[in-house]
mmCIF file of C-alpha atoms in Angstrom:
data_model
loop_
_atom_site.group_PDB
_atom_site.id
_atom_site.type_symbol
_atom_site.label_atom_id
_atom_site.label_comp_id
_atom_site.label_asym_id
_atom_site.label_seq_id
_atom_site.Cartn_x
_atom_site.Cartn_y
_atom_site.Cartn_z
ATOM 1 C CA ASP A 180 25.665 121.130 167.635
ATOM 2 C CA ILE A 181 27.809 122.741 170.807
ATOM 3 C CA VAL A 182 29.444 125.407 170.176
ATOM 4 C CA MET A 183 32.637 126.533 171.326
ATOM 5 C CA THR A 184 33.672 130.404 172.656
ATOM 6 C CA GLN A 185 36.821 130.939 173.813
ATOM 7 C CA SER A 186 37.797 134.940 175.732
ATOM 8 C CA PRO A 187 40.094 136.979 174.084
ATOM 9 C CA ASP A 188 40.301 136.419 170.581
ATOM 10 C CA SER A 189 44.136 137.995 171.135
ATOM 11 C CA LEU A 190 46.407 137.802 173.971
ATOM 12 C CA ALA A 191 48.802 139.915 174.861
ATOM 13 C CA VAL A 192 52.122 138.721 177.562
ATOM 14 C CA SER A 193 55.023 139.806 179.056
ATOM 15 C CA LEU A 194 57.577 137.581 179.189
ATOM 16 C CA GLY A 195 57.176 135.193 183.118
ATOM 17 C CA GLU A 196 53.756 136.630 182.656
ATOM 18 C CA ARG A 197 50.709 134.197 183.657
ATOM 19 C CA ALA A 198 48.805 133.570 180.987
ATOM 20 C CA THR A 199 44.828 132.258 181.560
ATOM 21 C CA ILE A 200 42.631 131.732 178.201
ATOM 22 C CA ASN A 201 38.842 130.825 179.138
ATOM 23 C CA CYS A 202 36.532 128.559 176.836
ATOM 24 C CA LYS A 203 32.972 128.522 176.815
ATOM 25 C CA SER A 204 30.398 125.500 176.458
ATOM 26 C CA SER A 205 26.860 125.774 174.405
ATOM 27 C CA GLN A 206 25.739 122.893 177.104
ATOM 28 C CA SER A 207 27.795 120.874 179.543
ATOM 29 C CA LEU A 208 30.681 118.596 178.962
ATOM 30 C CA LEU A 209 30.194 116.317 182.067
ATOM 31 C CA SER A 210 28.645 112.864 181.807
ATOM 32 C CA SER A 211 27.107 111.717 184.740
ATOM 33 C CA SER A 212 28.078 108.440 184.097
ATOM 34 C CA THR A 213 32.200 108.406 183.878
ATOM 35 C CA ASN A 214 32.341 112.068 185.849
ATOM 36 C CA LYS A 215 34.776 113.773 183.376
ATOM 37 C CA ASN A 216 34.253 116.520 181.713
ATOM 38 C CA TYR A 217 35.629 116.043 177.417
ATOM 39 C CA LEU A 218 37.166 119.173 177.196
ATOM 40 C CA ALA A 219 41.125 119.789 175.085
ATOM 41 C CA TRP A 220 42.907 122.167 174.248
ATOM 42 C CA PHE A 221 45.343 122.820 171.969
ATOM 43 C CA GLN A 222 48.232 124.798 170.177
ATOM 44 C CA GLN A 223 49.151 125.549 167.217
ATOM 45 C CA LYS A 224 52.114 126.787 165.503
ATOM 46 C CA PRO A 225 52.268 128.117 162.492
ATOM 47 C CA GLY A 226 53.308 125.115 159.096
ATOM 48 C CA GLN A 227 53.231 123.036 162.282
ATOM 49 C CA PRO A 228 49.904 120.423 163.198
ATOM 50 C CA PRO A 229 48.188 120.712 166.713
ATOM 51 C CA ASN A 230 49.964 119.638 169.502
ATOM 52 C CA LEU A 231 47.747 118.452 172.101
ATOM 53 C CA LEU A 232 47.992 119.576 176.188
ATOM 54 C CA ILE A 233 45.581 118.542 178.117
ATOM 55 C CA TYR A 234 42.247 116.560 177.997
ATOM 56 C CA TRP A 235 39.873 114.974 180.284
ATOM 57 C CA ALA A 236 40.014 119.140 181.355
ATOM 58 C CA SER A 237 43.286 119.565 183.561
ATOM 59 C CA THR A 238 44.831 116.161 182.384
ATOM 60 C CA ARG A 239 47.997 117.672 181.419
ATOM 61 C CA GLU A 240 49.348 114.882 177.529
ATOM 62 C CA SER A 241 52.675 113.172 178.092
ATOM 63 C CA GLY A 242 55.943 115.860 177.701
ATOM 64 C CA VAL A 243 53.611 118.655 177.621
ATOM 65 C CA PRO A 244 55.452 121.323 180.305
ATOM 66 C CA ASP A 245 54.124 121.768 183.530
ATOM 67 C CA ARG A 246 53.697 125.348 182.738
ATOM 68 C CA PHE A 247 50.372 124.756 181.288
ATOM 69 C CA SER A 248 47.382 123.290 183.217
ATOM 70 C CA GLY A 249 43.512 123.475 182.096
ATOM 71 C CA SER A 250 41.047 123.573 184.986
ATOM 72 C CA GLY A 251 37.466 124.184 184.921
ATOM 73 C CA SER A 252 33.649 121.232 184.708
ATOM 74 C CA GLY A 253 30.684 121.640 183.916
ATOM 75 C CA THR A 254 30.159 124.254 180.374
ATOM 76 C CA ASP A 255 33.227 126.733 181.925
ATOM 77 C CA PHE A 256 37.201 126.516 181.034
ATOM 78 C CA THR A 257 40.268 127.470 182.101
ATOM 79 C CA LEU A 258 43.977 127.185 179.803
ATOM 80 C CA THR A 259 46.451 128.145 182.020
ATOM 81 C CA ILE A 260 50.734 129.164 181.285
ATOM 82 C CA SER A 261 52.118 129.979 184.610
ATOM 83 C CA SER A 262 54.818 131.758 183.058
ATOM 84 C CA LEU A 263 55.011 132.079 179.729
ATOM 85 C CA GLN A 264 57.954 130.999 177.674
ATOM 86 C CA ALA A 265 59.018 132.411 173.674
ATOM 87 C CA GLU A 266 57.681 129.441 172.870
ATOM 88 C CA ASP A 267 54.911 129.213 173.387
ATOM 89 C CA VAL A 268 54.041 131.902 171.260
ATOM 90 C CA ALA A 269 50.914 129.808 169.047
ATOM 91 C CA ILE A 270 47.034 129.037 168.581
ATOM 92 C CA TYR A 271 45.451 127.998 171.420
ATOM 93 C CA TYR A 272 41.981 125.625 170.598
ATOM 94 C CA CYS A 273 39.560 124.353 173.071
ATOM 95 C CA GLN A 274 37.604 121.289 171.629
ATOM 96 C CA GLN A 275 34.726 119.173 173.034
ATOM 97 C CA TYR A 276 34.322 115.434 172.532
ATOM 98 C CA TYR A 277 31.481 115.395 175.138
ATOM 99 C CA GLY A 278 29.236 114.490 171.805
ATOM 100 C CA GLY A 279 29.053 114.775 167.746
ATOM 101 C CA PRO A 280 29.801 116.463 166.229
ATOM 102 C CA ILE A 281 32.925 117.443 167.942
ATOM 103 C CA THR A 282 33.632 120.984 167.722
ATOM 104 C CA PHE A 283 36.866 123.255 168.403
ATOM 105 C CA GLY A 284 36.533 127.039 169.512
ATOM 106 C CA GLN A 285 37.355 129.675 167.045
ATOM 107 C CA GLY A 286 41.113 130.023 169.010
ATOM 108 C CA THR A 287 42.506 132.764 170.208
ATOM 109 C CA ARG A 288 46.277 133.852 169.415
ATOM 110 C CA LEU A 289 48.688 134.487 172.135
ATOM 111 C CA VAL A 290 51.321 136.958 171.798
ATOM 112 C CA ILE A 291 54.155 138.664 173.439
ATOM 113 C CA LYS A 292 53.933 141.758 175.001
ATOM 114 C CA GLU B 119 54.440 106.669 169.595
ATOM 115 C CA VAL B 120 52.077 106.948 166.312
ATOM 116 C CA GLN B 121 53.357 108.750 163.835
ATOM 117 C CA LEU B 122 50.411 109.449 160.826
ATOM 118 C CA VAL B 123 51.901 111.181 157.384
ATOM 119 C CA GLU B 124 49.140 112.247 155.164
ATOM 120 C CA SER B 125 49.263 112.642 151.616
ATOM 121 C CA GLY B 126 47.078 113.035 148.254
ATOM 122 C CA GLY B 127 46.470 116.685 148.312
ATOM 123 C CA GLY B 128 46.791 118.515 146.056
ATOM 124 C CA LEU B 129 44.759 121.556 142.903
ATOM 125 C CA VAL B 130 42.097 120.804 141.811
ATOM 126 C CA GLN B 131 39.063 122.522 140.227
ATOM 127 C CA PRO B 132 35.245 123.847 140.998
ATOM 128 C CA GLY B 133 33.360 120.139 141.624
ATOM 129 C CA GLY B 134 36.214 117.447 141.090
ATOM 130 C CA SER B 135 37.430 114.431 143.098
ATOM 131 C CA LEU B 136 40.603 114.445 145.469
ATOM 132 C CA ARG B 137 41.454 111.045 147.586
ATOM 133 C CA LEU B 138 43.437 111.562 151.076
ATOM 134 C CA SER B 139 44.790 108.720 151.946
ATOM 135 C CA CYS B 140 46.968 108.930 155.621
ATOM 136 C CA THR B 141 49.442 105.960 156.308
ATOM 137 C CA ALA B 142 50.532 105.247 160.950
ATOM 138 C CA SER B 143 54.469 103.909 161.987
ATOM 139 C CA GLU B 144 52.417 101.307 163.683
ATOM 140 C CA PHE B 145 48.705 100.654 164.232
ATOM 141 C CA THR B 146 46.461 99.704 166.812
ATOM 142 C CA SER B 147 43.046 98.816 165.067
ATOM 143 C CA ASN B 148 40.992 97.794 167.312
ATOM 144 C CA THR B 149 42.130 100.688 170.386
ATOM 145 C CA TYR B 150 41.886 103.943 167.771
ATOM 146 C CA TRP B 151 39.611 105.998 166.427
ATOM 147 C CA LEU B 152 40.233 107.812 163.345
ATOM 148 C CA ASN B 153 39.590 111.739 162.543
ATOM 149 C CA TRP B 154 40.050 114.417 160.176
ATOM 150 C CA VAL B 155 40.150 117.327 160.556
ATOM 151 C CA ARG B 156 40.773 121.182 158.317
ATOM 152 C CA LEU B 157 42.387 124.209 158.944
ATOM 153 C CA ALA B 158 41.469 126.764 156.375
ATOM 154 C CA PRO B 159 43.000 129.791 155.949
ATOM 155 C CA GLY B 160 42.457 133.036 158.298
ATOM 156 C CA LYS B 161 39.766 130.589 159.272
ATOM 157 C CA GLY B 162 39.903 127.841 162.592
ATOM 158 C CA LEU B 163 39.863 124.146 163.435
ATOM 159 C CA GLU B 164 37.176 122.110 161.512
ATOM 160 C CA TRP B 165 36.979 118.356 162.834
ATOM 161 C CA VAL B 166 35.272 117.072 159.582
ATOM 162 C CA ALA B 167 34.815 113.279 159.903
ATOM 163 C CA ASN B 168 36.284 110.263 162.101
ATOM 164 C CA ILE B 169 36.139 106.350 161.769
ATOM 165 C CA ASN B 170 35.821 103.460 164.695
ATOM 166 C CA GLU B 171 38.159 101.271 165.202
ATOM 167 C CA ASP B 172 37.407 98.556 163.097
ATOM 168 C CA GLY B 173 35.580 100.268 160.367
ATOM 169 C CA SER B 174 31.995 100.576 161.559
ATOM 170 C CA VAL B 175 30.973 103.715 162.368
ATOM 171 C CA GLU B 176 31.173 106.968 160.449
ATOM 172 C CA ASN B 177 30.593 110.698 160.901
ATOM 173 C CA TYR B 178 30.638 113.594 159.537
ATOM 174 C CA VAL B 179 30.462 117.736 159.795
ATOM 175 C CA GLU B 180 27.424 118.697 158.403
ATOM 176 C CA SER B 181 28.682 120.035 155.735
ATOM 177 C CA VAL B 182 30.434 117.762 153.809
ATOM 178 C CA LYS B 183 27.954 115.409 154.317
ATOM 179 C CA GLY B 184 26.918 113.246 151.665
ATOM 180 C CA ARG B 185 29.938 114.862 149.707
ATOM 181 C CA PHE B 186 33.290 113.408 151.724
ATOM 182 C CA SER B 187 33.512 109.601 152.266
ATOM 183 C CA ILE B 188 35.562 108.011 155.354
ATOM 184 C CA SER B 189 36.914 105.089 155.376
ATOM 185 C CA ARG B 190 40.421 102.880 156.988
ATOM 186 C CA ASP B 191 41.656 99.632 155.911
ATOM 187 C CA ASN B 192 43.641 98.863 159.948
ATOM 188 C CA GLY B 193 45.608 95.434 157.517
ATOM 189 C CA LYS B 194 47.100 98.680 155.690
ATOM 190 C CA ASN B 195 47.126 100.673 158.498
ATOM 191 C CA SER B 196 45.521 103.173 156.214
ATOM 192 C CA LEU B 197 42.882 105.935 156.822
ATOM 193 C CA PHE B 198 41.114 107.238 153.473
ATOM 194 C CA LEU B 199 39.296 110.899 152.546
ATOM 195 C CA GLN B 200 37.379 110.142 149.506
ATOM 196 C CA MET B 201 36.233 114.293 148.728
ATOM 197 C CA ASN B 202 33.827 114.865 145.867
ATOM 198 C CA SER B 203 32.223 117.985 144.454
ATOM 199 C CA LEU B 204 34.931 119.848 145.461
ATOM 200 C CA ARG B 205 34.103 122.959 146.853
ATOM 201 C CA ALA B 206 36.250 126.902 147.176
ATOM 202 C CA GLU B 207 34.853 126.876 151.002
ATOM 203 C CA ASP B 208 36.979 123.312 150.832
ATOM 204 C CA THR B 209 40.047 124.504 150.316
ATOM 205 C CA ALA B 210 42.652 123.290 153.351
ATOM 206 C CA VAL B 211 44.764 122.045 155.396
ATOM 207 C CA TYR B 212 43.668 117.638 155.739
ATOM 208 C CA TYR B 213 44.610 116.076 159.258
ATOM 209 C CA CYS B 214 44.620 113.052 160.218
ATOM 210 C CA ALA B 215 44.384 112.785 163.338
ATOM 211 C CA GLY B 216 44.034 109.532 166.554
ATOM 212 C CA GLY B 217 44.047 107.760 169.204
ATOM 213 C CA SER B 218 42.699 106.699 172.967
ATOM 214 C CA GLY B 219 38.492 107.587 172.012
ATOM 215 C CA TRP B 220 38.121 111.006 170.263
ATOM 216 C CA ILE B 221 40.838 112.598 172.368
ATOM 217 C CA PHE B 222 44.012 114.018 169.528
ATOM 218 C CA HIS B 223 46.912 112.326 170.655
ATOM 219 C CA TYR B 224 48.776 111.313 167.665
ATOM 220 C CA TRP B 225 48.565 113.712 164.738
ATOM 221 C CA GLY B 226 50.100 114.172 161.150
ATOM 222 C CA GLN B 227 52.487 116.716 159.322
ATOM 223 C CA GLY B 228 48.256 118.156 156.592
ATOM 224 C CA ALA B 229 47.982 117.645 153.604
ATOM 225 C CA LEU B 230 47.288 121.503 151.613
ATOM 226 C CA VAL B 231 43.426 120.720 149.326
ATOM 227 C CA THR B 232 43.489 123.898 146.765
ATOM 228 C CA VAL B 233 40.098 123.517 145.511
ATOM 229 C CA SER B 234 40.217 126.913 142.297
ATOM 230 C CA SER B 235 40.041 126.814 138.712
#
């Protein structure tokens, strides 16, 4: 199984500041045939289902604010929120869909400092 | 936009069975893989199972193999999860999710399954 490890587990950022969450996979998520990284990012708020933010490591889902961006390739990936807003308080998960079983990172809790 | 609605959750005793359903508002049945994902209390997201567009391919996380069965009825825009031999550790909110390939564009609101005596 591909193990996904996020860092940090918890993050406190001031409003308007940048937030960065890292995700490392135990094997490469880059497909040589498609040249795509099979990595997604989700945001989950209490009592709500997860919301897809980013897929293919850097493609923003329709309707997601452009302050959210994804980067990285191979085994190391980053989700960046360029200017934190109050509504961004949530748990963030990375997920690999390169191969079965599909696996998620343990989650990163983002709070306001 | 596809809307997914789960039903069938509830309280069940250890060793019991439960069947979850997920109905879609619209169904591109020859396009979407469909999945079940769960969130246990105090834990993170865990993918449980998925099924391909025509129902011919099923995949499961190791911990539910032999106990859970995923199926779909494209004519009724529905996805199912039959859960047998339930354990306390299966207690969770179960979400159906789907989209293009294995990308989870769409999610239901979730169904709570509680396994307790």
